[in-house]
Amino acid sequence: MAEWKEGMVEDQTPALIGLIVNPIAGMGGSVGLKGTDGADILKKAIALGARPLAAERTSRTLSAMSPAAGKFSFIVPPGAMGAGLLDNSEFSYRIAVPNSDQLSGAAATRAAAKAIKCAGASLILFAGGDGTARDLLDALGDSLPLIGIPCGVKMYSGVFATSPETAGHLACDSIEKSHDTELVEVMDIDESAYRAGQLSAELFGYARCPRSANRLQGPKARGQLTHYSAVRSAAAELARNLQPGQIYLVGPGTSAKAILDVLEIEGTLLGVDALSDRTLIGRDLSATEVRAVTKSRSVCLILGVVGGQGYVLGRGNQQIPADVVRKTGRDGLIILSSEEKLAQLAGGKLLVDTGNPTLDEELEGFVRVHTGAGRRMIMQLSAGR
Amino acid sequence: MESKPGKYASIPRKTRRSSPVRKKNRDETRVPSDAIKLRGYHAPVWDEPVVMELGYPGRRGQVYPAPEAKVAKTVGRAMELIPAAMRRDDRPALPEMTEPEVQRHYLHLSQETLGMMGISLFGTCTMKYNSRLGEAVAMRPEIAEVHPLQDERTLQGVLEIIHRFDLILRELSGMDQFVFQAGGGADAAYTQCVVTRAYHAYRGELSQRNEIITSIQAHPCNAATAAAAGFNVVTLPLAEQGYPSLDALKAAVSKRTAALLINNPDDMGIYNPEIKEWTRIVHEAGGLCFYDHANFNGVMGKISARELGFDACMFMLHKTFGAPKGGGGPAVGAYGCTDELAPFLPTPVVTHSGKRYRLDTDRPLSAGKVREYWGNIPQVIKAYAWVRSMGAEGIDEASDLSVLANNYMDKKLSAIRGLERSNPHLNSHRMEMTRWGLGPMKDETGIGTIDVANRMADFGIDPYWMSHEPWVVREPFTPEAGEMYSKEDIDTWVAVIDKISQEAYSDPEIVKSAPHSQAIRQVKGDAFDDPKKWAMTWRAYQRKHGKGGDRA
């Protein structure tokens, strides 16, 4: 039984929150450039009249955090990447990397992230898009929770809050209450290919986020299996039922990798691996290698679902070429996910984008997603057009 | 809805005097919530120890006389009646207290709660007032002092009431036989699963039919009990229309289908109008159809599970039929089925042979028991009293009122900032409850549904029900007024939500740090997830928190 006392909040050292602003994030979007990766594109964007967005959006996040201003202090890079936004504000802050102004762009982001981590920050708020998220992933891996203030043109990664204000609230919640964290996908698309009309998102890794950072995530799923334990129990059941002689291509991501974990096989998290008779026969395969390993063999694909979007093919697993997918057909797709993750997808739909529109349409129909041992959820595969 | 002549012959008609109706031209939903004066409230704070920390060695509440010589001689030593292997070595470690000390302790605890007489629009639970009359009937010695193992010849009165109530539920559902053994709604869903198992086993199809279909918006007990009974579970997601599509159902059924377990309306208050087609598709595949009537209030008197094609259904006597649920019981899941499934029912089944009422245990195909004896009988009696006092027309009218009250509430809530109705693209009205979401408020102010629920208690209002997992709607809450709460109660409840919304946008800290007027301040839920912290027994509490506990 809790003892009732006036003023339950305990005194403690104020939390340290890192803040990194990518000042040019999102500038390409407003002038139709699909992204702002690289100096040339930035120049082009400015020439077309693009205006900086990140500062204004970060200010919205800071306003949302102002009621809790006394409970934490910021640690920031200098100038437009952070300190400039906090001058004359009610927030206390200190500068993490006084010399990093010699760096610019991605290198500056990475240097700032490392310095902020060394200073003992408990999480990092960053304003940017997928490119910025990738820079932070490169610098930190999953060692520190991230919350993205959505500013980019492309935001396929799961680290972004639904609005700048939500990012601020999440940050305050994370320091005031203990929050579970989870690993979410960091994805990015090839901008030049996208400009040429081809969308192909790649999975770059997994960043750590407070659980509620996900679009439709409740703050807790108490008593419910967490995503990974649900997927792992589904994978354990699947492992018992693997067919001899069959080739299983294990797509990237934590969900698909659960089958390798259950079989105690060292595979790759971000690549496509091949299994046959419970042993690894191919690791981190390219499209050509996938074709070679599956040639004249019966194939099944073990896939996960991209959170918040619902892609099972075409985002992060382009190594599996359309002709191999055609061979497996819809019946050869084994999809692992938790009900929690599927519940967030509108209309019960999963998306496929194999790069071959005719095949995408052939794949349309219902599939049974493995959501636990003895648990399936009926989802509709859609070409999303 | 007008009752058809001859409908519900088992439920006595009541001569009802209609109450005078005030006619008003103005739109009542436009009365601003600001115009309602909210009550001030503060809970008493007793800083009450847990009962295990109270008492003094040797103190007693009741001291019993030694048995009379004749009794002692006949029975022998009481201790020797217990088999040696079952006897405990030590006395149980119970607190030793006098009767007034016990009374004082529980009075203090009760004073620290909101009690069950507040405005509790706790959706999916259909909170109702448990009449003192119903209590008085259940407490009569003919009910309270009988034992289920008595000779049935001495139980004729109780069995007659059960049989009569069975007939009433048959009329409300179209089923052929009810049993009351299940100790709650989930237990009744489990009854369906074991009946399904026995039915398919009898037909030699159990090894093939190992899947039970349900929806993501059905009560989680449907999936859980199916799994507990050894079935695989196939879950259907919601389509754009707010309920699962027929195509998804068609994709789910196969020769492996054992049964469909489904609510209608679901917890979002959306009625699936295609339900007859659903039961047809499942039957065509060889499966059974079970109607989980957890949300019966909006449709009672309007539909018949049998006419919609169901083989079985379940009513929760502890919500729909008068007695509110509180503190985890007492509850009864009344389970009814067709004659085809009746041989597989748990035993005993109360039957009537024309002269005598019997407890029929001679049912060789029975699925076995789901619980001891034949049900939580005082609860059945209260439900019977409720039906008799409502009458057939009253039940029809209560259903109308509950849908009306919810739609009145919907209109008022839709004017409050930060709220969003689930499936906002659907314009149709909802049934007896609606799932709402605070997603916009969360985005704009950081205040979510748990914060609002905490703050409600400061106004002396029971916090609402949010949603079963997983959360399909962001930051959900699910109010349900039912037929019992007055317009003033609903107005007050909505005014509290409105007030908290205003606070969220102007002074979010007051909401975030709530409750401020309760006996216990904010409960940090994290301990529930940490096996190192939570304790289900006093011994575990002492082990995890130190001898005597740190009372943290």
JSON list of N, CA, C and O in Angstrom, two decimals, chain A residues 293-311:
[
{"chain": "A", "resi": 293, "resn": "VAL", "atom": "N", "xyz": [20.58, -19.39, -55.06]},
{"chain": "A", "resi": 293, "resn": "VAL", "atom": "CA", "xyz": [20.32, -20.34, -53.98]},
{"chain": "A", "resi": 293, "resn": "VAL", "atom": "C", "xyz": [18.93, -20.98, -54.09]},
{"chain": "A", "resi": 293, "resn": "VAL", "atom": "O", "xyz": [18.69, -22.08, -53.60]},
{"chain": "A", "resi": 294, "resn": "THR", "atom": "N", "xyz": [18.01, -20.27, -54.76]},
{"chain": "A", "resi": 294, "resn": "THR", "atom": "CA", "xyz": [16.63, -20.78, -54.84]},
{"chain": "A", "resi": 294, "resn": "THR", "atom": "C", "xyz": [16.35, -21.48, -56.17]},
{"chain": "A", "resi": 294, "resn": "THR", "atom": "O", "xyz": [15.25, -21.96, -56.38]},
{"chain": "A", "resi": 295, "resn": "LYS", "atom": "N", "xyz": [17.36, -21.51, -57.03]},
{"chain": "A", "resi": 295, "resn": "LYS", "atom": "CA", "xyz": [17.15, -22.05, -58.38]},
{"chain": "A", "resi": 295, "resn": "LYS", "atom": "C", "xyz": [16.64, -23.50, -58.31]},
{"chain": "A", "resi": 295, "resn": "LYS", "atom": "O", "xyz": [17.21, -24.33, -57.60]},
{"chain": "A", "resi": 296, "resn": "SER", "atom": "N", "xyz": [15.59, -23.75, -59.01]},
{"chain": "A", "resi": 296, "resn": "SER", "atom": "CA", "xyz": [14.92, -25.06, -59.07]},
{"chain": "A", "resi": 296, "resn": "SER", "atom": "C", "xyz": [14.68, -25.69, -57.69]},
{"chain": "A", "resi": 296, "resn": "SER", "atom": "O", "xyz": [14.76, -26.90, -57.51]},
{"chain": "A", "resi": 297, "resn": "ARG", "atom": "N", "xyz": [14.43, -24.84, -56.71]},
{"chain": "A", "resi": 297, "resn": "ARG", "atom": "CA", "xyz": [14.06, -25.34, -55.37]},
{"chain": "A", "resi": 297, "resn": "ARG", "atom": "C", "xyz": [12.72, -24.72, -54.96]},
{"chain": "A", "resi": 297, "resn": "ARG", "atom": "O", "xyz": [12.35, -23.65, -55.44]},
{"chain": "A", "resi": 298, "resn": "SER", "atom": "N", "xyz": [12.03, -25.39, -54.09]},
{"chain": "A", "resi": 298, "resn": "SER", "atom": "CA", "xyz": [10.79, -24.84, -53.55]},
{"chain": "A", "resi": 298, "resn": "SER", "atom": "C", "xyz": [11.14, -23.82, -52.46]},
{"chain": "A", "resi": 298, "resn": "SER", "atom": "O", "xyz": [11.95, -24.10, -51.59]},
{"chain": "A", "resi": 299, "resn": "VAL", "atom": "N", "xyz": [10.52, -22.64, -52.54]},
{"chain": "A", "resi": 299, "resn": "VAL", "atom": "CA", "xyz": [10.93, -21.52, -51.66]},
{"chain": "A", "resi": 299, "resn": "VAL", "atom": "C", "xyz": [9.76, -20.96, -50.86]},
{"chain": "A", "resi": 299, "resn": "VAL", "atom": "O", "xyz": [8.64, -20.85, -51.37]},
{"chain": "A", "resi": 300, "resn": "CYS", "atom": "N", "xyz": [10.03, -20.62, -49.61]},
{"chain": "A", "resi": 300, "resn": "CYS", "atom": "CA", "xyz": [9.10, -19.81, -48.80]},
{"chain": "A", "resi": 300, "resn": "CYS", "atom": "C", "xyz": [9.85, -18.59, -48.30]},
{"chain": "A", "resi": 300, "resn": "CYS", "atom": "O", "xyz": [11.05, -18.66, -48.08]},
{"chain": "A", "resi": 301, "resn": "LEU", "atom": "N", "xyz": [9.12, -17.50, -48.10]},
{"chain": "A", "resi": 301, "resn": "LEU", "atom": "CA", "xyz": [9.74, -16.29, -47.54]},
{"chain": "A", "resi": 301, "resn": "LEU", "atom": "C", "xyz": [9.25, -16.10, -46.11]},
{"chain": "A", "resi": 301, "resn": "LEU", "atom": "O", "xyz": [8.06, -16.20, -45.85]},
{"chain": "A", "resi": 302, "resn": "ILE", "atom": "N", "xyz": [10.17, -15.83, -45.20]},
{"chain": "A", "resi": 302, "resn": "ILE", "atom": "CA", "xyz": [9.79, -15.50, -43.82]},
{"chain": "A", "resi": 302, "resn": "ILE", "atom": "C", "xyz": [10.03, -14.00, -43.65]},
{"chain": "A", "resi": 302, "resn": "ILE", "atom": "O", "xyz": [11.16, -13.53, -43.74]},
{"chain": "A", "resi": 303, "resn": "LEU", "atom": "N", "xyz": [8.94, -13.26, -43.44]},
{"chain": "A", "resi": 303, "resn": "LEU", "atom": "CA", "xyz": [9.00, -11.80, -43.49]},
{"chain": "A", "resi": 303, "resn": "LEU", "atom": "C", "xyz": [8.41, -11.16, -42.24]},
{"chain": "A", "resi": 303, "resn": "LEU", "atom": "O", "xyz": [7.57, -11.75, -41.56]},
{"chain": "A", "resi": 304, "resn": "GLY", "atom": "N", "xyz": [8.85, -9.93, -41.96]},
{"chain": "A", "resi": 304, "resn": "GLY", "atom": "CA", "xyz": [8.23, -9.11, -40.92]},
{"chain": "A", "resi": 304, "resn": "GLY", "atom": "C", "xyz": [7.39, -8.02, -41.57]},
{"chain": "A", "resi": 304, "resn": "GLY", "atom": "O", "xyz": [7.23, -7.99, -42.79]},
{"chain": "A", "resi": 305, "resn": "VAL", "atom": "N", "xyz": [6.86, -7.13, -40.75]},
{"chain": "A", "resi": 305, "resn": "VAL", "atom": "CA", "xyz": [6.02, -6.04, -41.23]},
{"chain": "A", "resi": 305, "resn": "VAL", "atom": "C", "xyz": [6.66, -4.73, -40.82]},
{"chain": "A", "resi": 305, "resn": "VAL", "atom": "O", "xyz": [7.09, -4.59, -39.67]},
{"chain": "A", "resi": 306, "resn": "VAL", "atom": "N", "xyz": [6.75, -3.75, -41.73]},
{"chain": "A", "resi": 306, "resn": "VAL", "atom": "CA", "xyz": [7.29, -2.44, -41.36]},
{"chain": "A", "resi": 306, "resn": "VAL", "atom": "C", "xyz": [6.23, -1.71, -40.53]},
{"chain": "A", "resi": 306, "resn": "VAL", "atom": "O", "xyz": [5.12, -1.47, -41.00]},
{"chain": "A", "resi": 307, "resn": "GLY", "atom": "N", "xyz": [6.58, -1.40, -39.28]},
{"chain": "A", "resi": 307, "resn": "GLY", "atom": "CA", "xyz": [5.63, -0.79, -38.34]},
{"chain": "A", "resi": 307, "resn": "GLY", "atom": "C", "xyz": [5.04, 0.52, -38.85]},
{"chain": "A", "resi": 307, "resn": "GLY", "atom": "O", "xyz": [5.74, 1.33, -39.45]},
{"chain": "A", "resi": 308, "resn": "GLY", "atom": "N", "xyz": [3.74, 0.70, -38.63]},
{"chain": "A", "resi": 308, "resn": "GLY", "atom": "CA", "xyz": [3.09, 1.95, -38.99]},
{"chain": "A", "resi": 308, "resn": "GLY", "atom": "C", "xyz": [2.76, 2.06, -40.47]},
{"chain": "A", "resi": 308, "resn": "GLY", "atom": "O", "xyz": [1.93, 2.88, -40.86]},
{"chain": "A", "resi": 309, "resn": "GLN", "atom": "N", "xyz": [3.42, 1.27, -41.31]},
{"chain": "A", "resi": 309, "resn": "GLN", "atom": "CA", "xyz": [3.18, 1.36, -42.74]},
{"chain": "A", "resi": 309, "resn": "GLN", "atom": "C", "xyz": [2.54, 0.10, -43.30]},
{"chain": "A", "resi": 309, "resn": "GLN", "atom": "O", "xyz": [1.66, 0.16, -44.16]},
{"chain": "A", "resi": 310, "resn": "GLY", "atom": "N", "xyz": [3.03, -1.04, -42.84]},
{"chain": "A", "resi": 310, "resn": "GLY", "atom": "CA", "xyz": [2.43, -2.29, -43.28]},
{"chain": "A", "resi": 310, "resn": "GLY", "atom": "C", "xyz": [3.12, -2.98, -44.44]},
{"chain": "A", "resi": 310, "resn": "GLY", "atom": "O", "xyz": [2.62, -3.98, -44.95]},
{"chain": "A", "resi": 311, "resn": "TYR", "atom": "N", "xyz": [4.28, -2.46, -44.86]},
{"chain": "A", "resi": 311, "resn": "TYR", "atom": "CA", "xyz": [4.97, -3.13, -45.97]},
{"chain": "A", "resi": 311, "resn": "TYR", "atom": "C", "xyz": [5.55, -4.46, -45.53]},
{"chain": "A", "resi": 311, "resn": "TYR", "atom": "O", "xyz": [6.16, -4.57, -44.47]}
]
